[in-house]
Amino acid sequence: MESVIVLWSAAAAAAMVLAVLCGLMWLMDRRDTASLMLCILGISTAAAAYVELGLMHARTPEEFGAWIRWYHLPLFPALVAQVFFVHFYLESSTKWLMWGVVLTRSFIFIANFLLQPNYHFSSIESVHFVSVLGAQVSAIEHAVPRRGLQSIAVLSLLLLFLYVMSAAVRCWRKGGAEQRRRALAVGLAEGLPMLLTILYGQLVIFGVLGGPISNIPWFLGALLIMGYVSVHDFVLSRRARLEAAELRSQLAQIERINLLGRLASALSHELSQPMSAMSLNLGAALKRLKQAPPDTAELAAILNDVDNDNDRAIDIIKRIRQLFKQRAIELNPIRVEDAVKNAVSLAEAEAKAKSVALQLGIPPGLPLVSGDSIHLSQVLLNLLMNGIQAVQSRPADARQIVIEARADLAKGEVEVCVRDSGPGVPGTIVHRIFDPLFTTKPEGMGMGLAISHTIIEAHGGRLWVGKDAGQEGAAFHFTLRAA
């Protein structure tokens, strides 16, 4: 018996290791539901191995029947996890087959605990011992199967086989090396092992074969193959995400430079004001110094003005330099109003030059959000510049952009809205405005909104456009997760 215990224990340990690995993959990326399903399958396989050892150690028909009864506890989640793994991994499953399997297995699971001694047998009269790997294990000798109910169990397993095979075929037909690789992996992991296990199980239940009841070869084989391809895909997708993040960072920097190019005239005008003021004040100070005696109080006031103008110029240059920096997104707890004020300070000169009124509707006490202030300022600046351009068709006294924010404590997020009084986004193009290289402006690159969309998604939020009830123009909304 020791060899069987060692082998089944090793299978349980391997299943748990794979379960932990797949669970960690899911924790690193909550969208990877297929890894979560493999984690559930791994835990269920380990539990099934323990129950099967109990079956092999059973000495009486009553004990054997009780172990079969409890075997359904790991069996049900193992089968359902395989169903949903195929659904999430291949993304080409047949829904009615999927729910057919889930419903029939749910019926079997419930009925199993309502019937004595279990779902499969109305009575187990005797057990005997058979040799497996040189060890003596318990198996059914004489029993009365529930033929009517057993046909439902067979039907559920056949539906599962058809479901897996149809999903694999549909995935294969999509074309592409990646889809065919996935279809082949699932077909090999599930198809043949499942069919052989179904056939073996029914022969044991109806007394044709006298071997022990076991699904471990099927479960563990499926788990090993599907775990391998899932880890392989995870490593590849992780690398692809890193490359995409690097690309997004480079594109974001290009778009920031483009934004500053559009702001160049207004920013140079804004910078020239403190520089001119400093020049005039220094000239006045030199004149006062030539007086005898010099008016020290007036000189101090002049130098104080020079210092203030110098600080103003340094602040403008500092904001410009921040936007020029190339950096990846770094999420930290920040205040939404800080990012808004930074963007407004950069766009304010352009807004004044184009006779556009900027209004802020940011309530006090908003929760901190998880974000990158530079990248969020870029998103807001892009929306403001688009709004400034959009309202140029309106009379000068009707050009208005409003920036609002509100907290949604139930969802744990903050929503920001940039609304303009322009003509709005035509319904014919509203579904395309976030597409890369799509633009309606002759001088536009078509990347501003696309990059803004990816930046907000990288923050775990959403960016969309609409027209608020009772309001003119376009309203761009985006959400940020509370820190």
Tab-separated table of C-alpha atoms in Angstrom:
chain	number	residue	atom	x	y	z
A	1	MET	CA	0.000	0.000	0.000
A	2	GLU	CA	2.983	2.265	0.595
A	3	SER	CA	3.713	2.687	-3.129
A	4	VAL	CA	0.133	3.857	-3.807
A	5	ILE	CA	0.242	6.269	-0.858
A	6	VAL	CA	3.547	7.724	-2.068
A	7	LEU	CA	2.329	8.078	-5.665
A	8	TRP	CA	-1.048	9.646	-4.797
A	9	SER	CA	0.600	11.944	-2.223
A	10	ALA	CA	3.122	13.069	-4.845
A	11	ALA	CA	0.227	13.775	-7.238
A	12	ALA	CA	-1.525	15.831	-4.551
A	13	ALA	CA	1.686	17.759	-3.807
A	14	ALA	CA	2.262	18.487	-7.516
A	15	ALA	CA	-1.349	19.669	-7.832
A	16	MET	CA	-0.966	22.021	-4.858
A	17	VAL	CA	2.289	23.461	-6.208
A	18	LEU	CA	0.586	24.207	-9.523
A	19	ALA	CA	-2.432	25.619	-7.652
A	20	VAL	CA	-0.221	28.030	-5.704
A	21	LEU	CA	1.655	29.063	-8.871
A	22	CYS	CA	-1.576	29.700	-10.799
A	23	GLY	CA	-3.052	31.519	-7.795
A	24	LEU	CA	-0.045	33.849	-7.694
A	25	MET	CA	-0.403	34.495	-11.432
A	26	TRP	CA	-4.030	35.454	-10.870
A	27	LEU	CA	-3.126	37.750	-7.950
A	28	MET	CA	-0.582	39.517	-10.175
A	29	ASP	CA	-3.184	40.033	-12.893
A	30	ARG	CA	-6.812	39.772	-11.749
A	31	ARG	CA	-7.972	39.711	-15.363
A	32	ASP	CA	-6.307	36.302	-15.813
A	33	THR	CA	-9.392	34.305	-14.796
A	34	ALA	CA	-8.075	31.199	-16.557
A	35	SER	CA	-5.258	30.986	-13.968
A	36	LEU	CA	-7.808	31.243	-11.158
A	37	MET	CA	-9.681	28.281	-12.657
A	38	LEU	CA	-6.440	26.264	-12.760
A	39	CYS	CA	-5.817	27.171	-9.119
A	40	ILE	CA	-9.255	25.768	-8.207
A	41	LEU	CA	-8.566	22.654	-10.312
A	42	GLY	CA	-5.233	22.134	-8.524
A	43	ILE	CA	-6.792	22.366	-5.051
A	44	SER	CA	-9.642	20.056	-6.117
A	45	THR	CA	-7.178	17.523	-7.573
A	46	ALA	CA	-5.198	17.433	-4.311
A	47	ALA	CA	-8.437	16.909	-2.350
A	48	ALA	CA	-9.557	14.199	-4.808
A	49	ALA	CA	-6.253	12.360	-4.278
A	50	TYR	CA	-6.924	12.307	-0.522
A	51	VAL	CA	-10.464	10.939	-1.036
A	52	GLU	CA	-9.225	8.291	-3.468
A	53	LEU	CA	-6.722	7.091	-0.857
A	54	GLY	CA	-9.662	6.805	1.528
A	55	LEU	CA	-11.533	4.707	-1.054
A	56	MET	CA	-8.529	2.424	-1.480
A	57	HIS	CA	-8.295	1.945	2.303
A	58	ALA	CA	-12.023	1.174	2.769
A	59	ARG	CA	-12.685	-2.164	4.456
A	60	THR	CA	-16.484	-2.392	4.357
A	61	PRO	CA	-19.178	-1.614	1.733
A	62	GLU	CA	-20.595	1.104	4.025
A	63	GLU	CA	-17.225	2.813	4.328
A	64	PHE	CA	-16.654	2.532	0.572
A	65	GLY	CA	-20.091	4.075	-0.172
A	66	ALA	CA	-19.436	6.952	2.244
A	67	TRP	CA	-16.107	7.772	0.561
A	68	ILE	CA	-17.798	7.811	-2.879
A	69	ARG	CA	-20.395	10.185	-1.426
A	70	TRP	CA	-17.690	12.623	-0.255
A	71	TYR	CA	-15.764	12.204	-3.517
A	72	HIS	CA	-18.245	14.606	-5.127
A	73	LEU	CA	-16.966	17.507	-2.985
A	74	PRO	CA	-13.676	17.846	-4.931
A	75	LEU	CA	-15.122	16.332	-8.132
A	76	PHE	CA	-17.720	19.076	-8.698
A	77	PRO	CA	-15.358	22.121	-8.517
A	78	ALA	CA	-12.721	20.234	-10.533
A	79	LEU	CA	-15.127	19.675	-13.431
A	80	VAL	CA	-16.616	23.177	-13.268
A	81	ALA	CA	-13.125	24.745	-13.113
A	82	GLN	CA	-12.166	22.899	-16.308
A	83	VAL	CA	-15.334	24.162	-17.999
A	84	PHE	CA	-14.612	27.789	-17.154
A	85	PHE	CA	-10.893	27.458	-17.893
A	86	VAL	CA	-11.752	26.459	-21.463
A	87	HIS	CA	-14.221	29.358	-21.669
A	88	PHE	CA	-11.735	32.010	-20.500
A	89	TYR	CA	-8.624	30.559	-22.130
A	90	LEU	CA	-9.919	29.754	-25.627
A	91	GLU	CA	-12.565	32.532	-25.729
A	92	SER	CA	-14.530	30.505	-28.268
A	93	SER	CA	-16.770	28.229	-26.229
A	94	THR	CA	-20.372	27.250	-26.977
A	95	LYS	CA	-22.451	28.821	-24.212
A	96	TRP	CA	-25.355	26.348	-24.201
A	97	LEU	CA	-22.969	23.408	-23.891
A	98	MET	CA	-21.092	25.168	-21.101
A	99	TRP	CA	-24.194	25.820	-19.036
A	100	GLY	CA	-25.539	22.368	-19.861
A	101	VAL	CA	-22.475	20.827	-18.192
A	102	VAL	CA	-22.659	23.158	-15.183
A	103	LEU	CA	-26.391	22.535	-14.615
A	104	THR	CA	-26.195	18.738	-14.950
A	105	ARG	CA	-23.181	18.539	-12.629
A	106	SER	CA	-24.959	20.804	-10.127
A	107	PHE	CA	-27.969	18.445	-10.183
A	108	ILE	CA	-25.681	15.420	-9.625
A	109	PHE	CA	-23.841	17.190	-6.788
A	110	ILE	CA	-27.056	18.036	-4.927
A	111	ALA	CA	-28.705	14.671	-5.573
A	112	ASN	CA	-25.605	12.852	-4.323
A	113	PHE	CA	-26.119	14.206	-0.796
A	114	LEU	CA	-29.846	13.481	-0.845
A	115	LEU	CA	-29.476	9.805	-1.734
A	116	GLN	CA	-28.082	6.877	0.270
A	117	PRO	CA	-25.390	5.653	0.055
A	118	ASN	CA	-24.536	7.973	-2.877
A	119	TYR	CA	-25.631	9.089	-6.317
A	120	HIS	CA	-24.113	6.196	-8.293
A	121	PHE	CA	-25.259	3.139	-6.297
A	122	SER	CA	-28.510	2.199	-4.589
A	123	SER	CA	-26.503	-0.351	-2.604
A	124	ILE	CA	-22.928	-1.662	-2.340
A	125	GLU	CA	-23.053	-5.294	-1.276
A	126	SER	CA	-19.378	-6.181	-1.049
A	127	VAL	CA	-15.848	-4.970	-1.747
A	128	HIS	CA	-12.676	-6.865	-2.481
A	129	PHE	CA	-8.981	-6.097	-2.863
A	130	VAL	CA	-7.114	-5.772	-6.146
A	131	SER	CA	-3.431	-5.292	-6.856
A	132	VAL	CA	-2.288	-1.821	-8.010
A	133	LEU	CA	1.462	-1.183	-8.323
A	134	GLY	CA	2.111	-4.171	-6.103
A	135	ALA	CA	-0.253	-2.899	-3.368
A	136	GLN	CA	-3.654	-4.258	-2.317
A	137	VAL	CA	-6.394	-1.617	-2.642
A	138	SER	CA	-10.145	-1.750	-2.122
A	139	ALA	CA	-12.528	-1.968	-5.114
A	140	ILE	CA	-16.217	-2.787	-5.704
A	141	GLU	CA	-17.057	-6.488	-5.927
A	142	HIS	CA	-20.888	-6.451	-6.019
A	143	ALA	CA	-23.067	-3.323	-6.218
A	144	VAL	CA	-26.372	-2.120	-7.681
A	145	PRO	CA	-25.875	1.019	-9.831
A	146	ARG	CA	-28.672	3.555	-10.316
A	147	ARG	CA	-29.009	3.098	-14.075
A	148	GLY	CA	-31.422	5.983	-14.657
A	149	LEU	CA	-29.399	8.524	-12.696
A	150	GLN	CA	-26.127	7.146	-13.996
A	151	SER	CA	-27.261	7.966	-17.532
A	152	ILE	CA	-27.454	11.647	-16.479
A	153	ALA	CA	-23.878	11.435	-15.146
A	154	VAL	CA	-22.707	9.902	-18.424
A	155	LEU	CA	-24.596	12.601	-20.360
A	156	SER	CA	-22.909	15.370	-18.300
A	157	LEU	CA	-19.463	13.935	-19.052
A	158	LEU	CA	-20.234	13.539	-22.748
A	159	LEU	CA	-21.479	17.144	-22.820
A	160	LEU	CA	-18.193	18.162	-21.185
A	161	PHE	CA	-16.226	16.274	-23.836
A	162	LEU	CA	-18.271	17.846	-26.671
A	163	TYR	CA	-17.914	21.283	-25.073
A	164	VAL	CA	-14.120	21.042	-24.860
A	165	MET	CA	-13.747	19.644	-28.375
A	166	SER	CA	-16.100	22.191	-29.953
A	167	ALA	CA	-14.299	25.063	-28.184
A	168	ALA	CA	-10.930	23.741	-29.394
A	169	VAL	CA	-12.197	23.375	-32.981
A	170	ARG	CA	-13.728	26.872	-32.972
A	171	CYS	CA	-10.484	28.314	-31.622
A	172	TRP	CA	-8.467	26.420	-34.255
A	173	ARG	CA	-10.684	27.788	-37.045
A	174	LYS	CA	-9.961	31.360	-35.991
A	175	GLY	CA	-6.572	30.891	-37.630
A	176	GLY	CA	-3.262	32.122	-36.373
A	177	ALA	CA	-0.437	30.219	-34.730
A	178	GLU	CA	-1.393	31.344	-31.211
A	179	GLN	CA	-5.025	30.184	-31.489
A	180	ARG	CA	-3.990	26.828	-32.932
A	181	ARG	CA	-1.394	26.301	-30.226
A	182	ARG	CA	-4.000	26.947	-27.528
A	183	ALA	CA	-6.579	24.720	-29.204
A	184	LEU	CA	-4.083	21.874	-29.536
A	185	ALA	CA	-2.973	22.194	-25.895
A	186	VAL	CA	-6.535	22.063	-24.564
A	187	GLY	CA	-7.479	19.235	-26.917
A	188	LEU	CA	-4.526	17.126	-25.765
A	189	ALA	CA	-4.971	17.981	-22.087
A	190	GLU	CA	-8.694	17.299	-21.994
A	191	GLY	CA	-9.901	15.289	-24.970
A	192	LEU	CA	-8.275	11.835	-24.936
A	193	PRO	CA	-7.643	11.606	-21.141
A	194	MET	CA	-11.257	12.605	-20.469
A	195	LEU	CA	-12.682	10.053	-22.897
A	196	LEU	CA	-10.557	7.231	-21.475
A	197	THR	CA	-11.455	8.201	-17.879
A	198	ILE	CA	-15.183	8.329	-18.681
A	199	LEU	CA	-15.021	4.872	-20.287
A	200	TYR	CA	-12.987	3.419	-17.404
A	201	GLY	CA	-15.281	4.921	-14.740
A	202	GLN	CA	-18.442	3.507	-16.305
A	203	LEU	CA	-16.902	0.047	-16.678
A	204	VAL	CA	-16.002	0.095	-12.966
A	205	ILE	CA	-19.438	1.323	-11.869
A	206	PHE	CA	-21.272	-1.344	-13.893
A	207	GLY	CA	-18.943	-4.082	-12.677
A	208	VAL	CA	-17.202	-4.853	-15.972
A	209	LEU	CA	-13.809	-3.921	-14.484
A	210	GLY	CA	-12.763	-4.519	-10.907
A	211	GLY	CA	-10.237	-1.685	-10.557
A	212	PRO	CA	-10.229	1.237	-8.089
A	213	ILE	CA	-12.210	4.414	-8.755
A	214	SER	CA	-9.840	7.231	-9.802
A	215	ASN	CA	-9.839	10.462	-11.806
A	216	ILE	CA	-6.349	11.561	-10.747
A	217	PRO	CA	-4.600	10.660	-14.056
A	218	TRP	CA	-7.129	12.801	-15.964
A	219	PHE	CA	-7.157	15.729	-13.499
A	220	LEU	CA	-3.402	15.814	-12.944
A	221	GLY	CA	-2.584	15.361	-16.639
A	222	ALA	CA	-4.971	18.162	-17.603
A	223	LEU	CA	-3.591	20.366	-14.841
A	224	LEU	CA	0.040	19.794	-15.881
A	225	ILE	CA	-0.527	20.539	-19.566
A	226	MET	CA	-2.880	23.472	-19.036
A	227	GLY	CA	-0.670	24.826	-16.238
A	228	TYR	CA	2.360	24.703	-18.523
A	229	VAL	CA	0.675	26.576	-21.383
A	230	SER	CA	-0.843	29.071	-18.944
A	231	VAL	CA	2.543	29.854	-17.344
A	232	HIS	CA	4.082	30.112	-20.824
A	233	ASP	CA	1.381	32.562	-21.896
A	234	PHE	CA	1.763	34.517	-18.654
A	235	VAL	CA	5.510	34.974	-19.214
A	236	LEU	CA	4.938	36.062	-22.821
A	237	SER	CA	2.116	38.447	-21.899
A	238	ARG	CA	4.211	39.888	-19.069
A	239	ARG	CA	7.012	40.620	-21.529
A	240	ALA	CA	4.521	42.098	-24.003
A	241	ARG	CA	3.038	44.317	-21.275
A	242	LEU	CA	6.502	45.601	-20.356
A	243	GLU	CA	7.253	46.368	-24.005
A	244	ALA	CA	3.851	48.068	-24.371
A	245	ALA	CA	4.516	50.144	-21.252
A	246	GLU	CA	7.871	51.261	-22.669
A	247	LEU	CA	6.250	52.140	-25.987
A	248	ARG	CA	3.427	53.987	-24.233
A	249	SER	CA	6.003	55.999	-22.260
A	250	GLN	CA	7.836	57.002	-25.441
A	251	LEU	CA	4.623	57.923	-27.258
A	252	ALA	CA	3.440	59.898	-24.238
A	253	GLN	CA	6.660	61.908	-24.279
A	254	ILE	CA	6.258	62.623	-28.015
A	255	GLU	CA	2.690	63.775	-27.396
A	256	ARG	CA	3.831	66.000	-24.496
A	257	ILE	CA	6.377	67.634	-26.797
A	258	ASN	CA	3.624	68.097	-29.372
A	259	LEU	CA	1.404	69.680	-26.704
A	260	LEU	CA	4.164	72.066	-25.682
A	261	GLY	CA	4.681	72.941	-29.330
A	262	ARG	CA	1.012	73.937	-29.536
A	263	LEU	CA	1.482	75.964	-26.328
A	264	ALA	CA	4.793	77.518	-27.369
A	265	SER	CA	3.385	80.896	-28.416
A	266	ALA	CA	1.287	81.341	-25.279
A	267	LEU	CA	4.037	80.069	-22.966
A	268	SER	CA	6.670	82.322	-24.522
A	269	HIS	CA	4.292	85.263	-24.059
A	270	GLU	CA	3.657	84.247	-20.434
A	271	LEU	CA	7.417	83.881	-19.843
A	272	SER	CA	8.222	87.204	-21.481
A	273	GLN	CA	5.987	89.081	-19.022
A	274	PRO	CA	8.035	88.397	-15.849
A	275	MET	CA	11.278	88.789	-17.832
A	276	SER	CA	10.184	92.214	-19.126
A	277	ALA	CA	9.006	93.220	-15.657
A	278	MET	CA	12.381	92.241	-14.181
A	279	SER	CA	14.197	94.252	-16.837
A	280	LEU	CA	12.087	97.355	-16.142
A	281	ASN	CA	12.440	96.997	-12.369
A	282	LEU	CA	16.222	96.568	-12.583
A	283	GLY	CA	16.430	99.708	-14.757
A	284	ALA	CA	14.413	101.620	-12.172
A	285	ALA	CA	16.670	100.315	-9.383
A	286	LEU	CA	19.781	101.540	-11.191
A	287	LYS	CA	18.238	105.023	-11.504
A	288	ARG	CA	17.432	105.086	-7.772
A	289	LEU	CA	21.014	104.104	-6.947
A	290	LYS	CA	22.282	107.220	-8.792
A	291	GLN	CA	20.242	109.438	-6.506
A	292	ALA	CA	21.963	110.953	-3.502
A	293	PRO	CA	21.101	109.579	-1.074
A	294	PRO	CA	19.382	106.442	-2.559
A	295	ASP	CA	15.865	105.659	-1.337
A	296	THR	CA	16.509	102.289	0.341
A	297	ALA	CA	12.832	101.590	1.044
A	298	GLU	CA	11.914	102.027	-2.608
A	299	LEU	CA	14.938	99.958	-3.684
A	300	ALA	CA	13.817	97.137	-1.372
A	301	ALA	CA	10.302	97.200	-2.881
A	302	ILE	CA	11.747	97.102	-6.413
A	303	LEU	CA	14.027	94.169	-5.574
A	304	ASN	CA	11.078	92.340	-3.961
A	305	ASP	CA	9.143	92.733	-7.241
A	306	VAL	CA	12.167	91.402	-9.149
A	307	ASP	CA	12.312	88.374	-6.836
A	308	ASN	CA	8.598	87.658	-7.349
A	309	ASP	CA	8.908	87.901	-11.136
A	310	ASN	CA	11.949	85.626	-11.020
A	311	ASP	CA	9.982	83.011	-9.012
A	312	ARG	CA	7.148	83.229	-11.543
A	313	ALA	CA	9.531	82.609	-14.463
A	314	ILE	CA	11.229	79.711	-12.651
A	315	ASP	CA	7.815	78.148	-11.930
A	316	ILE	CA	6.843	78.332	-15.628
A	317	ILE	CA	10.150	76.745	-16.704
A	318	LYS	CA	9.839	74.068	-14.014
A	319	ARG	CA	6.367	73.041	-15.243
A	320	ILE	CA	7.626	72.854	-18.833
A	321	ARG	CA	10.667	70.769	-17.827
A	322	GLN	CA	8.444	68.301	-15.941
A	323	LEU	CA	6.392	67.625	-19.049
A	324	PHE	CA	9.546	67.149	-21.136
A	325	LYS	CA	10.836	64.365	-18.884
A	326	GLN	CA	10.527	60.823	-20.204
A	327	ARG	CA	9.294	58.532	-17.439
A	328	ALA	CA	7.187	55.458	-16.898
A	329	ILE	CA	3.926	55.709	-15.001
A	330	GLU	CA	4.545	55.605	-11.246
A	331	LEU	CA	1.387	55.284	-9.158
A	332	ASN	CA	1.445	57.174	-5.863
A	333	PRO	CA	-1.246	58.708	-3.632
A	334	ILE	CA	-1.871	62.180	-5.104
A	335	ARG	CA	-4.506	64.918	-4.970
A	336	VAL	CA	-6.671	65.319	-8.072
A	337	GLU	CA	-6.762	69.082	-7.602
A	338	ASP	CA	-2.951	69.282	-7.853
A	339	ALA	CA	-2.938	67.601	-11.284
A	340	VAL	CA	-5.841	69.824	-12.405
A	341	LYS	CA	-4.165	73.030	-11.241
A	342	ASN	CA	-0.892	72.064	-12.908
A	343	ALA	CA	-2.656	71.468	-16.248
A	344	VAL	CA	-4.702	74.670	-15.923
A	345	SER	CA	-1.582	76.731	-15.158
A	346	LEU	CA	-0.014	75.533	-18.421
A	347	ALA	CA	-3.162	76.044	-20.523
A	348	GLU	CA	-4.224	79.339	-18.918
A	349	ALA	CA	-2.163	81.577	-21.196
A	350	GLU	CA	-3.486	79.847	-24.315
A	351	ALA	CA	-7.048	80.104	-22.980
A	352	LYS	CA	-6.672	83.848	-22.359
A	353	ALA	CA	-5.188	84.372	-25.813
A	354	LYS	CA	-8.195	82.589	-27.365
A	355	SER	CA	-10.770	84.281	-25.082
A	356	VAL	CA	-11.761	81.051	-23.336
A	357	ALA	CA	-12.960	81.084	-19.721
A	358	LEU	CA	-11.651	78.206	-17.564
A	359	GLN	CA	-13.754	77.275	-14.539
A	360	LEU	CA	-12.923	74.797	-11.775
A	361	GLY	CA	-15.580	72.854	-9.889
A	362	ILE	CA	-13.403	70.781	-7.558
A	363	PRO	CA	-15.016	70.281	-4.123
A	364	PRO	CA	-12.742	70.232	-1.063
A	365	GLY	CA	-11.982	66.982	0.706
A	366	LEU	CA	-11.739	64.679	-2.305
A	367	PRO	CA	-10.003	61.398	-1.416
A	368	LEU	CA	-6.448	60.832	-2.630
A	369	VAL	CA	-6.199	58.840	-5.843
A	370	SER	CA	-3.606	56.356	-7.070
A	371	GLY	CA	-1.947	58.163	-9.944
A	372	ASP	CA	1.037	59.767	-11.636
A	373	SER	CA	0.699	63.553	-11.481
A	374	ILE	CA	2.762	64.220	-14.635
A	375	HIS	CA	0.832	61.767	-16.816
A	376	LEU	CA	-2.528	62.882	-15.414
A	377	SER	CA	-1.556	66.515	-16.073
A	378	GLN	CA	-0.801	65.469	-19.653
A	379	VAL	CA	-4.276	63.916	-20.020
A	380	LEU	CA	-5.962	67.017	-18.590
A	381	LEU	CA	-3.809	69.357	-20.671
A	382	ASN	CA	-4.701	67.437	-23.835
A	383	LEU	CA	-8.423	67.616	-23.007
A	384	LEU	CA	-8.131	71.342	-22.237
A	385	MET	CA	-6.289	72.078	-25.498
A	386	ASN	CA	-8.886	70.107	-27.464
A	387	GLY	CA	-11.634	72.028	-25.672
A	388	ILE	CA	-9.983	75.397	-26.393
A	389	GLN	CA	-9.864	74.503	-30.067
A	390	ALA	CA	-13.447	73.163	-30.046
A	391	VAL	CA	-15.015	76.378	-28.660
A	392	GLN	CA	-13.396	78.679	-31.252
A	393	SER	CA	-16.517	78.383	-33.390
A	394	ARG	CA	-18.547	80.017	-30.598
A	395	PRO	CA	-18.810	83.784	-29.856
A	396	ALA	CA	-16.056	85.071	-27.563
A	397	ASP	CA	-18.424	85.481	-24.583
A	398	ALA	CA	-19.690	81.878	-24.935
A	399	ARG	CA	-16.331	80.107	-24.933
A	400	GLN	CA	-16.176	78.156	-21.728
A	401	ILE	CA	-14.463	75.044	-20.333
A	402	VAL	CA	-15.438	73.589	-16.962
A	403	ILE	CA	-13.347	71.050	-15.023
A	404	GLU	CA	-15.280	69.177	-12.352
A	405	ALA	CA	-14.551	66.277	-10.034
A	406	ARG	CA	-16.613	64.156	-7.670
A	407	ALA	CA	-15.976	61.182	-5.422
A	408	ASP	CA	-17.899	57.910	-5.729
A	409	LEU	CA	-17.255	56.276	-2.366
A	410	ALA	CA	-19.344	53.202	-3.233
A	411	LYS	CA	-17.053	52.375	-6.169
A	412	GLY	CA	-13.915	53.665	-4.468
A	413	GLU	CA	-13.039	56.095	-7.248
A	414	VAL	CA	-12.946	59.758	-8.247
A	415	GLU	CA	-14.522	60.918	-11.512
A	416	VAL	CA	-13.144	63.956	-13.358
A	417	CYS	CA	-15.053	65.706	-16.154
A	418	VAL	CA	-13.778	68.254	-18.692
A	419	ARG	CA	-16.772	69.884	-20.391
A	420	ASP	CA	-16.634	72.501	-23.162
A	421	SER	CA	-19.282	74.723	-24.765
A	422	GLY	CA	-18.322	73.759	-28.309
A	423	PRO	CA	-20.398	71.929	-30.937
A	424	GLY	CA	-19.767	68.496	-29.381
A	425	VAL	CA	-18.500	65.273	-30.939
A	426	PRO	CA	-20.539	64.101	-33.970
A	427	GLY	CA	-22.261	60.761	-33.408
A	428	THR	CA	-20.697	59.387	-36.596
A	429	ILE	CA	-17.169	59.535	-35.164
A	430	VAL	CA	-17.728	59.219	-31.402
A	431	HIS	CA	-16.759	55.523	-31.500
A	432	ARG	CA	-13.451	56.318	-33.245
A	433	ILE	CA	-12.050	59.331	-31.410
A	434	PHE	CA	-9.844	57.190	-29.131
A	435	ASP	CA	-8.388	55.229	-32.064
A	436	PRO	CA	-4.689	55.897	-32.764
A	437	LEU	CA	-3.998	58.182	-35.763
A	438	PHE	CA	-7.662	59.216	-36.050
A	439	THR	CA	-8.024	63.000	-36.208
A	440	THR	CA	-10.323	65.630	-37.679
A	441	LYS	CA	-7.659	68.364	-37.476
A	442	PRO	CA	-5.440	69.043	-40.499
A	443	GLU	CA	-2.415	69.639	-38.239
A	444	GLY	CA	-3.258	66.891	-35.727
A	445	MET	CA	-1.285	63.705	-35.090
A	446	GLY	CA	-4.323	61.691	-33.968
A	447	MET	CA	-2.456	60.422	-30.894
A	448	GLY	CA	-3.548	62.759	-28.081
A	449	LEU	CA	-6.802	61.042	-27.108
A	450	ALA	CA	-5.428	57.577	-27.857
A	451	ILE	CA	-2.492	58.135	-25.479
A	452	SER	CA	-4.781	59.726	-22.899
A	453	HIS	CA	-6.978	56.622	-23.091
A	454	THR	CA	-4.028	54.274	-22.493
A	455	ILE	CA	-2.728	56.440	-19.626
A	456	ILE	CA	-6.082	56.323	-17.825
A	457	GLU	CA	-6.373	52.564	-18.425
A	458	ALA	CA	-2.860	52.117	-17.004
A	459	HIS	CA	-4.177	53.887	-13.897
A	460	GLY	CA	-6.968	51.287	-13.674
A	461	GLY	CA	-9.607	53.822	-14.749
A	462	ARG	CA	-11.892	54.529	-17.713
A	463	LEU	CA	-12.032	57.423	-20.192
A	464	TRP	CA	-15.119	58.132	-22.269
A	465	VAL	CA	-16.906	60.980	-24.026
A	466	GLY	CA	-20.561	61.940	-23.938
A	467	LYS	CA	-22.952	64.856	-23.865
A	468	ASP	CA	-24.380	65.577	-20.436
A	469	ALA	CA	-28.126	66.240	-20.211
A	470	GLY	CA	-28.969	69.936	-20.474
A	471	GLN	CA	-25.378	70.832	-21.393
A	472	GLU	CA	-23.835	71.977	-24.644
A	473	GLY	CA	-20.630	70.675	-26.145
A	474	ALA	CA	-18.598	67.573	-25.367
A	475	ALA	CA	-17.963	66.134	-21.910
A	476	PHE	CA	-14.900	63.941	-21.405
A	477	HIS	CA	-15.058	61.848	-18.234
A	478	PHE	CA	-12.385	59.703	-16.658
A	479	THR	CA	-12.163	57.791	-13.398
A	480	LEU	CA	-9.268	57.166	-11.038
A	481	ARG	CA	-9.095	54.623	-8.247
A	482	ALA	CA	-8.994	55.972	-4.715
A	483	ALA	CA	-5.586	55.431	-3.106
